[in-house]
Coordinates of N, CA and C in Angstrom, one line a residue:
M161 N 0.8 -1.2 0.0 CA 0.0 0.0 0.0 C 0.9 1.2 0.0
S162 N 0.6 2.2 -0.9 CA 1.4 3.4 -1.1 C 0.9 4.5 -0.1
Q163 N 1.8 5.4 0.3 CA 1.3 6.5 1.1 C 0.4 7.4 0.4
F164 N 0.3 7.3 -0.9 CA -0.5 8.1 -1.8 C -1.9 7.5 -2.1
D165 N -2.2 6.4 -1.6 CA -3.4 5.7 -1.9 C -4.7 6.5 -1.6
T166 N -4.6 7.4 -0.6 CA -5.7 8.2 -0.2 C -5.8 9.5 -0.9
L167 N -4.8 9.8 -1.7 CA -4.7 11.1 -2.5 C -5.4 10.9 -3.8
E168 N -6.5 11.6 -4.0 CA -7.2 11.6 -5.3 C -6.6 12.6 -6.2
F169 N -6.2 12.1 -7.4 CA -5.4 12.9 -8.3 C -5.9 12.6 -9.8
A170 N -5.9 13.7 -10.6 CA -6.2 13.6 -12.0 C -5.6 14.7 -12.7
E171 N -5.2 14.5 -14.0 CA -4.8 15.6 -14.8 C -6.0 16.0 -15.6
I172 N -6.4 17.3 -15.6 CA -7.6 17.8 -16.3 C -7.3 19.1 -17.0
D173 N -8.1 19.4 -18.0 CA -8.1 20.7 -18.6 C -9.3 21.5 -18.0
V174 N -8.9 22.7 -17.5 CA -9.9 23.6 -16.9 C -10.2 24.7 -17.9
P175 N -11.5 24.9 -18.3 CA -11.8 25.8 -19.3 C -11.7 27.3 -18.8
L176 N -11.6 28.2 -19.7 CA -11.7 29.6 -19.5 C -13.1 30.0 -18.9
V177 N -13.1 30.8 -17.9 CA -14.4 31.2 -17.2 C -14.3 32.7 -16.8
L178 N -15.4 33.3 -17.0 CA -15.6 34.7 -16.6 C -15.9 34.7 -15.1
A179 N -15.2 35.6 -14.3 CA -15.4 35.5 -12.8 C -15.3 36.9 -12.2
A180 N -16.2 37.1 -11.2 CA -16.1 38.3 -10.3 C -15.0 38.0 -9.4
Q181 N -14.1 38.9 -9.1 CA -12.9 38.6 -8.2 C -12.6 39.8 -7.2
M182 N -12.0 39.4 -6.1 CA -11.7 40.3 -5.0 C -10.3 39.9 -4.5
P183 N -9.3 40.8 -4.5 CA -8.0 40.5 -4.0 C -7.9 40.4 -2.5
G184 N -7.0 39.7 -1.9 CA -6.8 39.6 -0.5 C -5.3 39.4 -0.2
V185 N -5.0 39.6 1.1 CA -3.6 39.4 1.6 C -3.7 39.0 3.1
S186 N -2.8 38.2 3.5 CA -2.8 37.7 4.9 C -1.4 37.3 5.3
G187 N -1.2 37.4 6.7 CA 0.0 36.8 7.2 C 0.0 35.3 7.2
P188 N 1.0 34.6 7.7 CA 1.1 33.2 7.5 C 0.3 32.3 8.5
D189 N -0.2 32.9 9.5 CA -1.0 32.2 10.6 C -2.3 31.7 10.0
P190 N -2.6 30.4 10.2 CA -3.8 29.8 9.6 C -5.1 30.6 10.0
A191 N -5.2 31.0 11.3 CA -6.3 31.8 11.7 C -6.4 33.1 10.9
A192 N -5.3 33.8 10.7 CA -5.3 35.0 10.0 C -5.7 34.8 8.5
I193 N -5.2 33.7 7.9 CA -5.6 33.3 6.5 C -7.1 33.1 6.5
A194 N -7.7 32.3 7.4 CA -9.1 32.0 7.4 C -9.9 33.3 7.5
G195 N -9.5 34.2 8.4 CA -10.2 35.5 8.5 C -10.1 36.4 7.3
A196 N -8.9 36.4 6.7 CA -8.7 37.2 5.5 C -9.6 36.7 4.3
M197 N -9.7 35.4 4.2 CA -10.5 34.8 3.1 C -12.0 35.0 3.4
R198 N -12.4 34.9 4.6 CA -13.8 35.2 5.0 C -14.2 36.6 4.6
T199 N -13.3 37.5 5.0 CA -13.5 39.0 4.7 C -13.6 39.2 3.2
A200 N -12.6 38.6 2.4 CA -12.6 38.7 1.0 C -13.8 38.1 0.3
F201 N -14.3 37.0 0.8 CA -15.5 36.4 0.2 C -16.7 37.2 0.6
D202 N -16.8 37.8 1.8 CA -17.9 38.7 2.1 C -17.9 39.9 1.2
E203 N -16.7 40.5 0.9 CA -16.6 41.6 0.0 C -17.0 41.2 -1.4
L204 N -16.6 40.0 -1.8 CA -16.9 39.6 -3.1 C -18.4 39.4 -3.3
M205 N -19.1 38.8 -2.3 CA -20.5 38.6 -2.4 C -21.3 40.0 -2.4
G206 N -20.8 41.0 -1.7 CA -21.3 42.3 -1.8 C -21.2 42.9 -3.1
F207 N -20.0 42.7 -3.8 CA -19.7 43.1 -5.1 C -20.7 42.5 -6.1
I208 N -20.9 41.2 -5.9 CA -21.8 40.4 -6.8 C -23.3 40.9 -6.7
K209 N -23.7 41.2 -5.4 CA -25.0 41.8 -5.2 C -25.1 43.2 -5.8
Q210 N -24.1 44.0 -5.6 CA -24.2 45.4 -6.1 C -24.4 45.5 -7.6
Y211 N -23.7 44.6 -8.3 CA -23.8 44.6 -9.8 C -24.7 43.6 -10.3
K212 N -25.5 43.0 -9.4 CA -26.6 42.0 -9.8 C -26.0 40.9 -10.8
L213 N -24.9 40.3 -10.4 CA -24.3 39.3 -11.1 C -24.9 37.9 -10.8
C214 N -24.8 37.0 -11.7 CA -25.4 35.7 -11.5 C -24.3 34.7 -11.4
P215 N -24.0 34.2 -10.2 CA -23.0 33.1 -10.0 C -23.3 31.9 -10.9
S216 N -22.2 31.3 -11.5 CA -22.5 30.1 -12.3 C -21.4 29.1 -12.2
G217 N -21.0 28.9 -10.9 CA -20.0 27.9 -10.7 C -19.5 27.9 -9.3
A218 N -18.5 27.0 -8.9 CA -18.0 27.0 -7.6 C -17.0 28.1 -7.3
P219 N -17.0 28.7 -6.1 CA -16.1 29.7 -5.8 C -14.7 29.2 -5.6
R220 N -13.7 30.1 -5.8 CA -12.3 29.7 -5.8 C -11.5 30.6 -5.0
T221 N -10.4 30.2 -4.4 CA -9.3 31.0 -3.9 C -8.1 30.7 -4.8
I222 N -7.6 31.8 -5.4 CA -6.4 31.7 -6.3 C -5.2 32.3 -5.5
Y223 N -4.2 31.4 -5.3 CA -3.1 31.9 -4.5 C -2.0 32.4 -5.5
T224 N -1.7 33.6 -5.4 CA -0.7 34.3 -6.3 C 0.7 34.4 -5.7
A225 N 0.8 34.3 -4.4 CA 2.1 34.3 -3.8 C 2.0 33.7 -2.4
C226 N 3.0 33.0 -2.0 CA 3.0 32.3 -0.7 C 4.4 32.2 -0.2
G227 N 4.6 32.6 1.1 CA 5.9 32.6 1.7 C 5.9 32.7 3.2
P228 N 7.0 32.8 3.8 CA 7.0 32.9 5.3 C 6.4 34.2 5.8
Q229 N 6.3 35.2 5.0 CA 5.6 36.5 5.4 C 4.1 36.4 5.3
G230 N 3.6 35.5 4.5 CA 2.1 35.3 4.3 C 1.8 35.0 2.9
I231 N 0.5 35.3 2.6 CA 0.0 34.9 1.2 C -0.7 36.1 0.6
R232 N -0.7 36.1 -0.7 CA -1.5 37.0 -1.5 C -2.5 36.1 -2.3
F233 N -3.7 36.5 -2.4 CA -4.7 35.6 -3.1 C -5.8 36.5 -3.7
V234 N -6.6 35.8 -4.5 CA -7.8 36.5 -5.1 C -8.9 35.5 -4.9
V235 N -10.0 35.9 -4.4 CA -11.2 35.0 -4.3 C -12.0 35.3 -5.6
A236 N -12.6 34.3 -6.1 CA -13.3 34.4 -7.4 C -14.6 33.6 -7.4
M237 N -15.6 34.2 -8.1 CA -16.9 33.5 -8.3 C -17.2 33.5 -9.8
P238 N -17.2 32.3 -10.5 CA -17.6 32.3 -11.9 C -19.0 33.0 -12.0
I239 N -19.2 33.8 -13.1 CA -20.5 34.4 -13.3 C -20.9 34.1 -14.8
A240 N -22.2 34.2 -15.0 CA -22.8 33.9 -16.3 C -22.5 34.9 -17.3
K241 N -22.5 36.2 -17.0 CA -22.2 37.2 -18.0 C -21.7 38.5 -17.2
P242 N -21.1 39.4 -17.9 CA -20.6 40.6 -17.3 C -21.7 41.5 -16.9
P243 N -21.5 42.5 -16.0 CA -22.6 43.4 -15.6 C -23.0 44.3 -16.7
S244 N -24.2 44.8 -16.6 CA -24.7 45.7 -17.7 C -24.0 47.1 -17.5
M245 N -23.5 47.5 -16.3 CA -22.8 48.7 -16.2 C -21.4 48.5 -15.7
P246 N -20.5 49.3 -16.1 CA -19.1 49.0 -15.7 C -18.9 49.3 -14.2
R247 N -17.9 48.6 -13.6 CA -17.6 48.8 -12.2 C -16.8 50.1 -12.1
T248 N -17.2 50.9 -11.1 CA -16.5 52.2 -11.0 C -15.7 52.4 -9.7
I249 N -16.0 51.7 -8.6 CA -15.3 51.9 -7.4 C -15.0 50.6 -6.7
G250 N -14.0 50.6 -5.8 CA -13.7 49.5 -5.0 C -12.7 48.5 -5.7
P251 N -12.2 47.6 -4.9 CA -11.1 46.7 -5.4 C -11.7 45.5 -6.2
G252 N -13.0 45.2 -6.2 CA -13.5 44.1 -7.0 C -13.4 44.3 -8.5
F253 N -13.3 43.2 -9.2 CA -13.1 43.4 -10.7 C -13.7 42.1 -11.3
I254 N -13.9 42.2 -12.6 CA -14.4 41.1 -13.4 C -13.4 40.8 -14.5
K255 N -13.0 39.5 -14.6 CA -11.9 39.2 -15.5 C -12.0 37.7 -15.8
N256 N -11.6 37.3 -17.0 CA -11.6 35.8 -17.3 C -10.5 35.1 -16.5
L257 N -10.8 34.0 -16.0 CA -9.8 33.1 -15.4 C -9.3 32.2 -16.6
A258 N -8.0 32.2 -16.8 CA -7.5 31.5 -18.0 C -7.7 30.0 -17.9
A259 N -7.9 29.4 -19.1 CA -7.9 28.0 -19.3 C -6.5 27.4 -18.9
A260 N -6.5 26.2 -18.4 CA -5.2 25.6 -18.0 C -5.3 24.1 -18.0
R261 N -4.1 23.5 -18.3 CA -3.9 22.1 -18.0 C -3.4 22.0 -16.6
T262 N -4.1 21.1 -15.8 CA -3.8 21.1 -14.4 C -3.6 19.7 -13.8
M263 N -3.0 19.7 -12.6 CA -3.1 18.5 -11.8 C -4.2 18.9 -10.8
R264 N -5.2 18.0 -10.6 CA -6.3 18.3 -9.6 C -6.2 17.2 -8.5
F265 N -6.2 17.7 -7.3 CA -6.2 16.9 -6.1 C -7.5 17.1 -5.4
T266 N -8.1 16.1 -4.7 CA -9.3 16.3 -4.0 C -9.1 16.2 -2.5
H267 N -9.5 17.2 -1.8 CA -9.5 17.1 -0.3 C -10.9 16.9 0.2
R268 N -11.1 15.9 1.1 CA -12.4 15.7 1.7 C -12.3 15.9 3.2
G269 N -13.2 16.8 3.6 CA -13.2 17.1 5.1 C -13.1 18.6 5.4
P270 N -12.9 18.9 6.6 CA -12.9 20.3 7.1 C -11.7 21.0 6.4
Y271 N -11.9 22.3 6.2 CA -10.9 23.2 5.7 C -9.7 23.2 6.6
A272 N -9.9 23.0 7.9 CA -8.7 23.0 8.8 C -7.8 21.9 8.6
D273 N -8.3 20.8 7.9 CA -7.4 19.7 7.5 C -6.7 19.8 6.2
L274 N -6.9 20.9 5.5 CA -6.3 21.1 4.2 C -4.7 20.9 4.3
K275 N -4.2 21.4 5.4 CA -2.7 21.3 5.6 C -2.2 19.9 5.4
K276 N -3.0 18.9 5.9 CA -2.6 17.5 5.7 C -2.6 17.1 4.3
T277 N -3.6 17.5 3.5 CA -3.7 17.2 2.1 C -2.5 17.8 1.4
Y278 N -2.2 19.1 1.7 CA -1.1 19.8 1.0 C 0.2 19.0 1.4
G279 N 0.4 18.5 2.6 CA 1.6 17.7 2.9 C 1.7 16.5 2.0
L280 N 0.6 15.8 1.8 CA 0.6 14.6 0.9 C 0.9 15.0 -0.5
I281 N 0.3 16.2 -1.0 CA 0.6 16.6 -2.3 C 2.1 16.9 -2.5
T282 N 2.7 17.6 -1.5 CA 4.1 17.9 -1.5 C 4.9 16.6 -1.7
E283 N 4.6 15.6 -0.8 CA 5.4 14.3 -0.9 C 5.1 13.6 -2.3
F284 N 3.9 13.7 -2.8 CA 3.6 13.1 -4.1 C 4.4 13.8 -5.2
L285 N 4.5 15.1 -5.2 CA 5.3 15.9 -6.2 C 6.8 15.6 -6.1
K286 N 7.3 15.5 -4.8 CA 8.7 15.1 -4.6 C 8.9 13.7 -5.2
D287 N 8.0 12.8 -4.9 CA 8.2 11.4 -5.3 C 8.2 11.3 -6.8
K288 N 7.4 12.1 -7.5 CA 7.4 12.1 -9.0 C 8.5 13.0 -9.6
G289 N 9.3 13.6 -8.8 CA 10.4 14.4 -9.3 C 9.9 15.8 -9.8
L290 N 8.7 16.2 -9.4 CA 8.2 17.5 -9.8 C 8.5 18.6 -8.8
M291 N 9.1 18.2 -7.7 CA 9.4 19.2 -6.7 C 10.6 18.6 -5.9
K292 N 11.6 19.5 -5.6 CA 12.7 19.1 -4.8 C 12.6 19.5 -3.3
T293 N 12.1 20.8 -3.1 CA 12.0 21.3 -1.8 C 10.6 22.1 -1.8
D294 N 10.2 22.4 -0.5 CA 8.9 23.2 -0.4 C 9.0 24.5 -1.1
A295 N 10.2 25.1 -1.3 CA 10.3 26.3 -2.1 C 9.8 26.2 -3.5
D296 N 9.8 25.0 -4.0 CA 9.4 24.7 -5.4 C 7.9 25.0 -5.6
W297 N 7.1 25.2 -4.5 CA 5.7 25.5 -4.7 C 5.5 26.8 -5.5
G298 N 6.5 27.7 -5.5 CA 6.4 28.9 -6.3 C 6.2 28.7 -7.8
K299 N 6.7 27.5 -8.3 CA 6.5 27.3 -9.7 C 5.1 26.9 -10.1
Y300 N 4.3 26.6 -9.1 CA 2.9 26.2 -9.3 C 1.9 27.4 -9.1
M301 N 2.5 28.6 -8.9 CA 1.6 29.8 -8.8 C 1.3 30.3 -10.1
P302 N 0.1 30.8 -10.4 CA -1.0 30.8 -9.4 C -1.7 29.4 -9.4
M303 N -1.9 28.9 -8.2 CA -2.6 27.6 -8.0 C -3.9 28.0 -7.2
W304 N -4.9 27.1 -7.2 CA -6.2 27.5 -6.6 C -6.9 26.3 -6.0
E305 N -7.8 26.7 -5.1 CA -8.8 25.8 -4.5 C -10.1 26.1 -5.0
E306 N -10.9 25.1 -5.2 CA -12.3 25.3 -5.7 C -13.2 24.6 -4.6
Y307 N -14.2 25.3 -4.1 CA -15.0 24.8 -3.0 C -16.3 24.2 -3.5
L308 N -16.5 22.9 -3.4 CA -17.6 22.3 -4.1 C -18.9 22.3 -3.2
N309 N -18.8 22.6 -1.9 CA -20.0 22.6 -1.0 C -20.0 23.9 -0.3
D310 N -21.2 24.2 0.2 CA -21.4 25.4 1.0 C -21.1 25.1 2.4
P311 N -20.0 25.7 3.0 CA -19.7 25.4 4.4 C -20.7 25.8 5.4
H312 N -21.7 26.6 5.0 CA -22.8 27.0 5.9 C -23.9 26.0 6.0
T313 N -23.9 25.1 5.0 CA -25.0 24.1 5.0 C -24.5 22.6 5.0
T314 N -23.2 22.5 4.8 CA -22.6 21.1 4.7 C -21.8 20.8 6.0
P315 N -22.0 19.7 6.6 CA -21.2 19.3 7.8 C -19.7 19.3 7.4
P316 N -18.8 19.8 8.2 CA -17.4 19.8 7.9 C -16.8 18.5 7.3
E317 N -17.2 17.4 7.9 CA -16.7 16.1 7.4 C -17.1 15.8 6.0
N318 N -18.1 16.5 5.4 CA -18.6 16.2 4.1 C -18.2 17.3 3.1
L319 N -17.4 18.2 3.5 CA -16.9 19.3 2.6 C -15.9 18.6 1.6
R320 N -15.9 19.2 0.4 CA -15.0 18.7 -0.7 C -14.4 19.9 -1.3
T321 N -13.1 19.8 -1.5 CA -12.3 20.9 -2.1 C -11.4 20.3 -3.2
Y322 N -11.4 20.9 -4.3 CA -10.4 20.6 -5.4 C -9.2 21.6 -5.2
I323 N -8.1 21.0 -5.4 CA -6.8 21.8 -5.3 C -6.2 21.6 -6.7
Y324 N -6.0 22.8 -7.4 CA -5.5 22.7 -8.8 C -4.0 23.3 -8.8
L325 N -3.1 22.6 -9.5 CA -1.8 23.1 -9.7 C -1.6 23.1 -11.2
P326 N -1.3 24.3 -11.8 CA -1.1 24.3 -13.3 C 0.1 23.5 -13.7
L327 N 0.0 22.9 -14.8 CA 1.1 22.2 -15.5 C 1.7 23.2 -16.5
T328 N 3.0 23.4 -16.4 CA 3.6 24.4 -17.3 C 4.4 23.7 -18.4

């Protein structure tokens, strides 16, 4: 039995999608990251309501930088079509998320356990020769998580998250 038997993995093509987006930044502490993401998603949902946008897919967190000082990210919600009026104020924006060939990993369970899945992914990538040290995560930026369930209505043990790493 391999240590990777519990790691769900597939190579897939992710299509281009139009999305409402909101940038965020956080220090490295997990509680700070969770709070910053919650704030960014709240702001994003306000942006979506303000412009009467119609969500059309699972929300994402796109990590653009990660290091000992913290993370930079963008939260995104796919939308059916752009707003009828242009955005004029605030940090929210609408932009296409690029199509990409990716490695997709599946995390099942609470968001607090994502660190364990990322540890398995790191070991998997090292085993495959795709990563030598943890510093090699930088070559997979931007990478993202896609949240398949609503954490307000789904028990934590039933949450499902896809983790995407672009293949270059």
